[in-house]
N, CA, C and O atoms as CSV, one atom per row, in Angstrom:
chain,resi,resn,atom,element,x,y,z
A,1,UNK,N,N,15.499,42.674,7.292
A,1,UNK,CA,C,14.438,41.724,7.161
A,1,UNK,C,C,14.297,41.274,5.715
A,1,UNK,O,O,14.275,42.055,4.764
A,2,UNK,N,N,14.210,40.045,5.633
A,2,UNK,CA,C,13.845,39.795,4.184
A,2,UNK,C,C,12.531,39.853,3.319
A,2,UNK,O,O,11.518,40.110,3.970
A,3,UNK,N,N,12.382,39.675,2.077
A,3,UNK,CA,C,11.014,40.428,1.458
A,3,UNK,C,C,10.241,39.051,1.639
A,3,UNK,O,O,10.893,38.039,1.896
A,4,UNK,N,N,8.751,38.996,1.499
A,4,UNK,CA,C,8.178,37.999,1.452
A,4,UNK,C,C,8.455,37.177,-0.053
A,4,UNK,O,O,9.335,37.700,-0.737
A,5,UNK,N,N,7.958,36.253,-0.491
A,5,UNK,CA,C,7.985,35.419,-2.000
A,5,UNK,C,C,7.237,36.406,-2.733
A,5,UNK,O,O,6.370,37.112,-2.217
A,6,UNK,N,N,7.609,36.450,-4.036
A,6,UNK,CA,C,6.369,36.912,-4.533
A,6,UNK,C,C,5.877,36.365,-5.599
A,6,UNK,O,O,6.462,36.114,-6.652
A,7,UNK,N,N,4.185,36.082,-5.155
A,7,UNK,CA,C,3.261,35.245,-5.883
A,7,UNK,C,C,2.555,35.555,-7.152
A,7,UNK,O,O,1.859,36.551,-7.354
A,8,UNK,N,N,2.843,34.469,-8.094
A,8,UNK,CA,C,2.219,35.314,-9.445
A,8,UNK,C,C,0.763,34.738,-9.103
A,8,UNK,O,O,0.491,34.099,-8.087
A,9,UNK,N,N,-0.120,35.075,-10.127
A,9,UNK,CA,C,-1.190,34.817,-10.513
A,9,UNK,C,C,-1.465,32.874,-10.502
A,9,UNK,O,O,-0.935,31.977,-11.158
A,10,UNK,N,N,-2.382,32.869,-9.578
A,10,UNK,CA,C,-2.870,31.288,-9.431
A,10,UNK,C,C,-3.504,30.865,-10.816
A,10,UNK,O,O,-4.358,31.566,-11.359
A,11,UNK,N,N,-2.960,29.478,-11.454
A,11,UNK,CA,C,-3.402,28.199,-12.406
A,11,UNK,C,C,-3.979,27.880,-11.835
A,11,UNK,O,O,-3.811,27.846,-10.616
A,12,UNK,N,N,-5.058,27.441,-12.510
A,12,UNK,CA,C,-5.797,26.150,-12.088
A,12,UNK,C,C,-4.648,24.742,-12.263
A,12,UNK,O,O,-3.777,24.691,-13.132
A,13,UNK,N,N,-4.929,23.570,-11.120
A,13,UNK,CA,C,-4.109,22.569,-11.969
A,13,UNK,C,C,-4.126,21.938,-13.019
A,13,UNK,O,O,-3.254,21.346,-13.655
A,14,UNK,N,N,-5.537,22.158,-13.209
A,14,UNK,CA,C,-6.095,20.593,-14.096
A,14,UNK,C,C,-7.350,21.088,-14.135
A,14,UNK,O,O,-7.820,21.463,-13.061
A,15,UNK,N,N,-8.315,21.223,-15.564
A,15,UNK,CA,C,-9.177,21.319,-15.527
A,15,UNK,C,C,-10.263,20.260,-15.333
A,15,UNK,O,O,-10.172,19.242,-16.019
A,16,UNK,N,N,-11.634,20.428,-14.176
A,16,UNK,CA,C,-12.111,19.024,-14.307
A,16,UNK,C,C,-12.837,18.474,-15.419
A,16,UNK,O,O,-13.007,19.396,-16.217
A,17,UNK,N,N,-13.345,17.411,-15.849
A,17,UNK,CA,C,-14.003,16.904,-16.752
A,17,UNK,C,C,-14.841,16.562,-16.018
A,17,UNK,O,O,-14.685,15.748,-15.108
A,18,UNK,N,N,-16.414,17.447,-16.460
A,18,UNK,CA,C,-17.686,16.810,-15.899
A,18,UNK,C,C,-17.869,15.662,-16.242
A,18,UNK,O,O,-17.323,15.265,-17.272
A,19,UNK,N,N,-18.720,14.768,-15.448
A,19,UNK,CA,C,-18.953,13.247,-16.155
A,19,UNK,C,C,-19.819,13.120,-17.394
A,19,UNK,O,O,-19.796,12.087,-18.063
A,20,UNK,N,N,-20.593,14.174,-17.711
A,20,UNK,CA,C,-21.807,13.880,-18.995
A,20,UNK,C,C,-21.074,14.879,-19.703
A,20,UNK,O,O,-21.685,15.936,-19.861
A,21,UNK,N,N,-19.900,14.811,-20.177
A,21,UNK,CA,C,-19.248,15.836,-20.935
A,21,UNK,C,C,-19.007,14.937,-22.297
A,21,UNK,O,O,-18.579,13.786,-22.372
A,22,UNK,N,N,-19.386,15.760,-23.266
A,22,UNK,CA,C,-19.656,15.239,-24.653
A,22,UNK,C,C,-20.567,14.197,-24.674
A,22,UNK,O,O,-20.163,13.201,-25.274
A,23,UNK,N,N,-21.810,14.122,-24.140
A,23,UNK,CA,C,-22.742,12.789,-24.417
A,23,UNK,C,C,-24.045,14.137,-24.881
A,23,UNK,O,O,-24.267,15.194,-24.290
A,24,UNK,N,N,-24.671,13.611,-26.052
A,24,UNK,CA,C,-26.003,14.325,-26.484
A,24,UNK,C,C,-26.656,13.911,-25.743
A,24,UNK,O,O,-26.531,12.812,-25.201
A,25,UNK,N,N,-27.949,15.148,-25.469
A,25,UNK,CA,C,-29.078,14.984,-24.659
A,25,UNK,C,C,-29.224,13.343,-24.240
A,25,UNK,O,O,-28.926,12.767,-23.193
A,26,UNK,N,N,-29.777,12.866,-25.435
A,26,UNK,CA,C,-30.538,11.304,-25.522
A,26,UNK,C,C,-29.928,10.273,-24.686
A,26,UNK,O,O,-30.486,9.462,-23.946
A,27,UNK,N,N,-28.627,10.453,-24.943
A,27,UNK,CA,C,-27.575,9.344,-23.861
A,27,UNK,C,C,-27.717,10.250,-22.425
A,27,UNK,O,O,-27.738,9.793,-21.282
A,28,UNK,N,N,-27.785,11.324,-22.738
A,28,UNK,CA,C,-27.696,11.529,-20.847
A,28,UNK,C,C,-28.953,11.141,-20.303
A,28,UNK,O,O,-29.085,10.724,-19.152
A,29,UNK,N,N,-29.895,11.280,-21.138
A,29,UNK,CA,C,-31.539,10.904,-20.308
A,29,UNK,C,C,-31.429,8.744,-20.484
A,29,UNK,O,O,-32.000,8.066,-19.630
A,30,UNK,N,N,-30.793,8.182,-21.441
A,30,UNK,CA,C,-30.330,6.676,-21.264
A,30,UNK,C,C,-29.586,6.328,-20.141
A,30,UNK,O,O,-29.744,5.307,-19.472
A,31,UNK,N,N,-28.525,7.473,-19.900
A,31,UNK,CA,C,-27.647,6.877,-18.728
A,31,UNK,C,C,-28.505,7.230,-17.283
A,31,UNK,O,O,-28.418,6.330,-16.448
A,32,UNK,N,N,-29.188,8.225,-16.945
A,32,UNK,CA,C,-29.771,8.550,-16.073
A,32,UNK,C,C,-30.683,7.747,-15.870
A,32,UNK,O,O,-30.940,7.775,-14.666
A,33,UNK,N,N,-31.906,6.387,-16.884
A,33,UNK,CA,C,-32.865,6.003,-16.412
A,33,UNK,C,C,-33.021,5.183,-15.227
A,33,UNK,O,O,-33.922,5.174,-14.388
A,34,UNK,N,N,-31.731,4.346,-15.349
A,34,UNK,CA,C,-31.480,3.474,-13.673
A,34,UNK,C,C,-31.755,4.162,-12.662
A,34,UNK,O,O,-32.720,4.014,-11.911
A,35,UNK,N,N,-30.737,5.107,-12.592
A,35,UNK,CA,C,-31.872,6.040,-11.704
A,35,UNK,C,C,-32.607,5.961,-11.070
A,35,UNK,O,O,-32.437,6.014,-9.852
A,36,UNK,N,N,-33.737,5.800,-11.635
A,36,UNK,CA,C,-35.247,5.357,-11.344
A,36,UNK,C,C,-35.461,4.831,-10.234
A,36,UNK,O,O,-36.258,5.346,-9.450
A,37,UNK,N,N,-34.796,3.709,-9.948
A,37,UNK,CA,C,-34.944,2.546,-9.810
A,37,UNK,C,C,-34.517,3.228,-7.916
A,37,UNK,O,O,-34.869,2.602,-6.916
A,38,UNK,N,N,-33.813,4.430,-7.865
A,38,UNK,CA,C,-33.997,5.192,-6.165
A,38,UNK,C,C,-34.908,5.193,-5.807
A,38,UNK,O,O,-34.901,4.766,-4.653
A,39,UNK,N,N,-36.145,5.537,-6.245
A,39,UNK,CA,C,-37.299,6.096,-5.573
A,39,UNK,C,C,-38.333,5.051,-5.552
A,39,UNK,O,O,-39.419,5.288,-5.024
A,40,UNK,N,N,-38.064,3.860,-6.111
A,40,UNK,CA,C,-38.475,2.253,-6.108
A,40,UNK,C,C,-38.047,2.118,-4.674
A,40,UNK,O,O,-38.599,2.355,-3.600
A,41,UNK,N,N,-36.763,1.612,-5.062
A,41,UNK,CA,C,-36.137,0.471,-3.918
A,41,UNK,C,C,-35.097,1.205,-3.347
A,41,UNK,O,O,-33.992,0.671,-3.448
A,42,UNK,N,N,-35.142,2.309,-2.759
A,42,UNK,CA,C,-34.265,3.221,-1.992
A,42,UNK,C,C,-33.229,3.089,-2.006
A,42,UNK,O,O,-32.740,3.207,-3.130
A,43,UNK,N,N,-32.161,2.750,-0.761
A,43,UNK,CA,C,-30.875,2.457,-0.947
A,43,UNK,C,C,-30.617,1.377,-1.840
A,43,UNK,O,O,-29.811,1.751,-2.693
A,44,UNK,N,N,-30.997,0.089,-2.012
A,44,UNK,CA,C,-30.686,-0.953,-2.636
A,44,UNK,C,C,-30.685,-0.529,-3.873
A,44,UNK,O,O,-29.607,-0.689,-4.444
A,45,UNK,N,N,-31.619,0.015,-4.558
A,45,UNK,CA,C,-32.672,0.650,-5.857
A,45,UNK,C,C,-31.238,1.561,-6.317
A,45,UNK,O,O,-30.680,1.299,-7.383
A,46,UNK,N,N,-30.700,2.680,-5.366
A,46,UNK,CA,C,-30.500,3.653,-5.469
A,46,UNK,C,C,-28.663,3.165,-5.984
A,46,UNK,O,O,-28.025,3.983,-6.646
A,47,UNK,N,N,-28.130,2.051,-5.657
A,47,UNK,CA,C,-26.869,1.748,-5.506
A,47,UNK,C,C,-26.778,1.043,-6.770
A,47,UNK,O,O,-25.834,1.154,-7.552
A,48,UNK,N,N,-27.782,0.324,-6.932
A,48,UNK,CA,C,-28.188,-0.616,-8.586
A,48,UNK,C,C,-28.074,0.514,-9.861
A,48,UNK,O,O,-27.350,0.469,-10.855
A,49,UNK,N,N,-29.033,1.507,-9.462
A,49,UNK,CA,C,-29.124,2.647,-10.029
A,49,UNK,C,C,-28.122,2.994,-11.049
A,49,UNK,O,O,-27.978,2.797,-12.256
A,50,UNK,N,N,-27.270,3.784,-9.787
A,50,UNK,CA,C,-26.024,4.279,-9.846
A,50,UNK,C,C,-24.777,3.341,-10.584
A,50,UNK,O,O,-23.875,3.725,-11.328
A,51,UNK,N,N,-25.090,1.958,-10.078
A,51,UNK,CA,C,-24.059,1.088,-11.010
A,51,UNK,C,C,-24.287,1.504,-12.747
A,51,UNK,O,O,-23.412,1.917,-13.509
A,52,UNK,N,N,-25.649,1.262,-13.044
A,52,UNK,CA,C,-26.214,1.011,-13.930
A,52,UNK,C,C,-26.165,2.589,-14.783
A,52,UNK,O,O,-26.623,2.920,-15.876
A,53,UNK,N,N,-25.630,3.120,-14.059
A,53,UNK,CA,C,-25.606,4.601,-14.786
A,53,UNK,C,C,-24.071,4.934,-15.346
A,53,UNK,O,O,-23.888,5.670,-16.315
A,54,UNK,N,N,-23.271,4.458,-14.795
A,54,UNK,CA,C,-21.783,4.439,-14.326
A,54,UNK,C,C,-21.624,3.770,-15.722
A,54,UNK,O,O,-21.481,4.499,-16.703
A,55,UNK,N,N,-21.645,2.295,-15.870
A,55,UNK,CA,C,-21.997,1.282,-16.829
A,55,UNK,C,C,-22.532,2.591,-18.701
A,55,UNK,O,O,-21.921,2.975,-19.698
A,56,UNK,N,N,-23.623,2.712,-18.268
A,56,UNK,CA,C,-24.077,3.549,-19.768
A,56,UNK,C,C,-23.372,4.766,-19.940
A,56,UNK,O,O,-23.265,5.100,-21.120
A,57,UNK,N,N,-22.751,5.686,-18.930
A,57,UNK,CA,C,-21.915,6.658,-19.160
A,57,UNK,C,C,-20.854,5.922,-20.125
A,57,UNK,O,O,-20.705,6.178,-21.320
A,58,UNK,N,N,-20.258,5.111,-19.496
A,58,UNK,CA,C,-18.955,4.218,-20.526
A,58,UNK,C,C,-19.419,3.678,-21.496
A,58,UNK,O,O,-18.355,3.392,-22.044
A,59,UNK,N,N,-20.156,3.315,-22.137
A,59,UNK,CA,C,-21.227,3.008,-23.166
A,59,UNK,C,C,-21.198,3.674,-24.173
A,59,UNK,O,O,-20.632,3.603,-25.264
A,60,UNK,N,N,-22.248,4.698,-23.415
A,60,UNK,CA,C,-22.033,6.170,-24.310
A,60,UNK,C,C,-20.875,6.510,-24.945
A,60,UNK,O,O,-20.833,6.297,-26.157
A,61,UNK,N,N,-19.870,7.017,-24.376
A,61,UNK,CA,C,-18.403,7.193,-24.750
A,61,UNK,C,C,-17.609,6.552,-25.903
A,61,UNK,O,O,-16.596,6.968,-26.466
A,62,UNK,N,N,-18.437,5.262,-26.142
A,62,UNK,CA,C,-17.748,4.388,-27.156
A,62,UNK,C,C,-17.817,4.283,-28.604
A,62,UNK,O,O,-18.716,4.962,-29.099
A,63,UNK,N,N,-17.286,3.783,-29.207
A,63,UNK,CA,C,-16.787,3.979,-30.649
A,63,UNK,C,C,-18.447,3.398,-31.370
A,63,UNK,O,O,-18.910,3.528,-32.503
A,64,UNK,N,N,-18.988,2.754,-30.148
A,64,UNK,CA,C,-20.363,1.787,-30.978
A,64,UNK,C,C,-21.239,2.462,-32.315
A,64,UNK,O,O,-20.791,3.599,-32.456
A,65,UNK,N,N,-22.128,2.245,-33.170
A,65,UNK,CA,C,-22.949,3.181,-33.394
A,65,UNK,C,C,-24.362,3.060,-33.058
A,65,UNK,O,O,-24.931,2.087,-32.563
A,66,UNK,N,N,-24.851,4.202,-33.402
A,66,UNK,CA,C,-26.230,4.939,-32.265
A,66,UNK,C,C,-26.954,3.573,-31.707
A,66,UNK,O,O,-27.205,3.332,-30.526
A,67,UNK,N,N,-27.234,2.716,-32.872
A,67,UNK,CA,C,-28.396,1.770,-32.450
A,67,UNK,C,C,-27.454,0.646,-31.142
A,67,UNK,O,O,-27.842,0.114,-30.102
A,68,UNK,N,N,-26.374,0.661,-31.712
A,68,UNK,CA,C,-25.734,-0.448,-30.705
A,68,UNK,C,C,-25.829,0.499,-28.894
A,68,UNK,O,O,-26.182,0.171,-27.762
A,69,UNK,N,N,-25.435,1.407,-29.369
A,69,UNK,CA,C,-25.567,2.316,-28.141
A,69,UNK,C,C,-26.704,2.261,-27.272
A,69,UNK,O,O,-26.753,1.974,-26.076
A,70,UNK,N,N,-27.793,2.648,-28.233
A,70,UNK,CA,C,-29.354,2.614,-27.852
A,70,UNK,C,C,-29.084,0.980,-26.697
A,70,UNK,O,O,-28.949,0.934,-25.475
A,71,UNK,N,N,-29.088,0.171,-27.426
A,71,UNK,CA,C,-29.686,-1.016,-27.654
A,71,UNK,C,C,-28.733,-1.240,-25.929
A,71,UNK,O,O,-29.294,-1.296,-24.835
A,72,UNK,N,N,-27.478,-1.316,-26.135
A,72,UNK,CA,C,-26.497,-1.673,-24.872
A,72,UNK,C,C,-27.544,-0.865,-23.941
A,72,UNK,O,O,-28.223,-1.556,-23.182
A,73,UNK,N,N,-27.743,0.585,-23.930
A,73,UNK,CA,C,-28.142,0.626,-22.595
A,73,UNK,C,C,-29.330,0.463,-21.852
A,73,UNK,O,O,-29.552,0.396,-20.643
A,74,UNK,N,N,-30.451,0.388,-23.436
A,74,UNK,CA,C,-31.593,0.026,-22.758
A,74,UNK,C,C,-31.444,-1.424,-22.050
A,74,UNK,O,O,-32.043,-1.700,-21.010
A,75,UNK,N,N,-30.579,-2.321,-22.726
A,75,UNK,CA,C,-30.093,-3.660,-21.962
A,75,UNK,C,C,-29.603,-3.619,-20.216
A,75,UNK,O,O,-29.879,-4.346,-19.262
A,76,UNK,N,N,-28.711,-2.324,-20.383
A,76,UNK,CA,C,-27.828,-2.237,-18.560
A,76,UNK,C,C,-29.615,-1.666,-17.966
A,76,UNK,O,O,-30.123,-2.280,-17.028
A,77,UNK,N,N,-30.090,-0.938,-18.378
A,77,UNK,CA,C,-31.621,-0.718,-17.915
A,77,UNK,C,C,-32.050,-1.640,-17.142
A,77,UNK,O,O,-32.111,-1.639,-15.913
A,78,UNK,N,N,-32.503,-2.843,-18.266
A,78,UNK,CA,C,-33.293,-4.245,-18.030
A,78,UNK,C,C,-32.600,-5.046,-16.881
A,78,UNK,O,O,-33.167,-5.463,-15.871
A,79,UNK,N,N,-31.077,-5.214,-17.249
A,79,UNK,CA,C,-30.442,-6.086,-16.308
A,79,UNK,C,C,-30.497,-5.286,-14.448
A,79,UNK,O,O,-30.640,-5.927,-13.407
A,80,UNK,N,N,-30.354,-3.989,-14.564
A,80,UNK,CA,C,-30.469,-3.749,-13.380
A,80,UNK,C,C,-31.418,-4.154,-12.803
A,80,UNK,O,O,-31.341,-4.958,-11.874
A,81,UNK,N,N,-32.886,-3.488,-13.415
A,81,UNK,CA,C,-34.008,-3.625,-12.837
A,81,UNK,C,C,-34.368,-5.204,-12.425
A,81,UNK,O,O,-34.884,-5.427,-11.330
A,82,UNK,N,N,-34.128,-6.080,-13.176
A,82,UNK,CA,C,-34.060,-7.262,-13.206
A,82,UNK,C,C,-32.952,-8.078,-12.009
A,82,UNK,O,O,-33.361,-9.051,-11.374
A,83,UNK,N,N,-31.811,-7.637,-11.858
A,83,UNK,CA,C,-31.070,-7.798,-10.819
A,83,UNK,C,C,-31.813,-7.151,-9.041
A,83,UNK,O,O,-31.625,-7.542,-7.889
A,84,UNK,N,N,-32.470,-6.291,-9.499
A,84,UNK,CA,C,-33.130,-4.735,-8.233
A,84,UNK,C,C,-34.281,-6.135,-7.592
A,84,UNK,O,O,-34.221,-6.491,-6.415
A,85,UNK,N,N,-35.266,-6.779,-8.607
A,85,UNK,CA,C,-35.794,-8.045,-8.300
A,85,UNK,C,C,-35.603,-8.774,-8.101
A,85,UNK,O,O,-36.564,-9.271,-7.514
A,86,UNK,N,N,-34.699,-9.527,-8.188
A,86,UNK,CA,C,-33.939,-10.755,-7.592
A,86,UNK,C,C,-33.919,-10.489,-5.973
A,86,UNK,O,O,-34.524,-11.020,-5.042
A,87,UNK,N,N,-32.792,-9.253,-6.065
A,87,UNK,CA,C,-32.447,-9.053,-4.625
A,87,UNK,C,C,-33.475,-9.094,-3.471
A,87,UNK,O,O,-33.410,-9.714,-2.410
A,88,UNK,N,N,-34.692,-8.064,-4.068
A,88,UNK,CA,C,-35.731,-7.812,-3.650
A,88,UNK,C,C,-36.865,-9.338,-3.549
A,88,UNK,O,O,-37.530,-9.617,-2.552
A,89,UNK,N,N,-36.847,-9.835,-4.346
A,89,UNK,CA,C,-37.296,-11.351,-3.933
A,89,UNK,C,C,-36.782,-11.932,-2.864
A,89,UNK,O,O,-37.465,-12.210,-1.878
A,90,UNK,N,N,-35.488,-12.175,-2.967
A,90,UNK,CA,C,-34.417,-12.744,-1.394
A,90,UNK,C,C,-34.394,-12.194,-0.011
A,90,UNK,O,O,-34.331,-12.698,1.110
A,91,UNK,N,N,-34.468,-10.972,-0.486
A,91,UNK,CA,C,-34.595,-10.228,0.807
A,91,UNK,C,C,-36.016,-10.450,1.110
A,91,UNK,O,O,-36.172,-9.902,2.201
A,92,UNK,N,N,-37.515,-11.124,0.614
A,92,UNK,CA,C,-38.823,-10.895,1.008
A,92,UNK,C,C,-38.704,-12.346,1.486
A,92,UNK,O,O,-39.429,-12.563,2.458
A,93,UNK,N,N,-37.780,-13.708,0.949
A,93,UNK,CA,C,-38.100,-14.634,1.541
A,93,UNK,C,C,-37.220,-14.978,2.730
A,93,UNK,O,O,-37.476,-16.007,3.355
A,94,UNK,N,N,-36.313,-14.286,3.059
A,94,UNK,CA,C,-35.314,-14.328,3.776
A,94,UNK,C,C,-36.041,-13.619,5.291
A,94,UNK,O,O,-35.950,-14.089,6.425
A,95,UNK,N,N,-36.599,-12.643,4.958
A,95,UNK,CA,C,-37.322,-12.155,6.271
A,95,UNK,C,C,-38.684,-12.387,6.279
A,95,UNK,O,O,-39.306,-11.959,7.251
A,96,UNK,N,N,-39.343,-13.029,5.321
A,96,UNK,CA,C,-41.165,-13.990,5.929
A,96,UNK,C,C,-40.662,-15.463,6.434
A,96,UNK,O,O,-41.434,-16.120,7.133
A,97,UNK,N,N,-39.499,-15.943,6.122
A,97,UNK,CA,C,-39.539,-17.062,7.100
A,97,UNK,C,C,-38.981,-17.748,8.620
A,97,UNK,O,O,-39.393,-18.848,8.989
């Protein structure tokens, strides 16, 4: 009979990279504020959100400095929320008439 293989010690393949890996506190609570915008406007709210978080993670990451940083994401902030209303306008005249 022949011997089975024999198995060394399991590697990992690849270690993962969390997504808020290397961002200071301040950018993770910037990228997280869209967010918000779930417990507003639920799924719709919640998908805007999530864009809008996605968006300041890559932000964060960049060569910018602090204030440009600041400044970009309180902007993806505004534009979501601001986009979250639009939709939310269309969708109120679209089903009262």
């Amino acid at each position: 009979m022949s011997k089975p293989p024999q198995v060394g010690p399991l590697t990992p393949l690849a270690k993962k990279k969390k997504f808020f890996d290397g961002l200071a506190p301040w950018q993770v609570v910037l990228s997280l504020l869209p967010l918000g915008l779930l417990f507003i406007g639920g799924a719709i709210g919640g998908g805007l959100g999530a864009l809008g978080m996605v968006a300041n993670v890559k932000i964060a990451k960049t060569q910018l400095p602090t204030a440009g940083k600041v400044a970009a994401m309180l902007g993806v902030g505004l534009a979501v929320v601001v986009v979250f209303l639009v939709i939310a306008g269309l969708l109120s005249n679209a089903l009262n008439s």
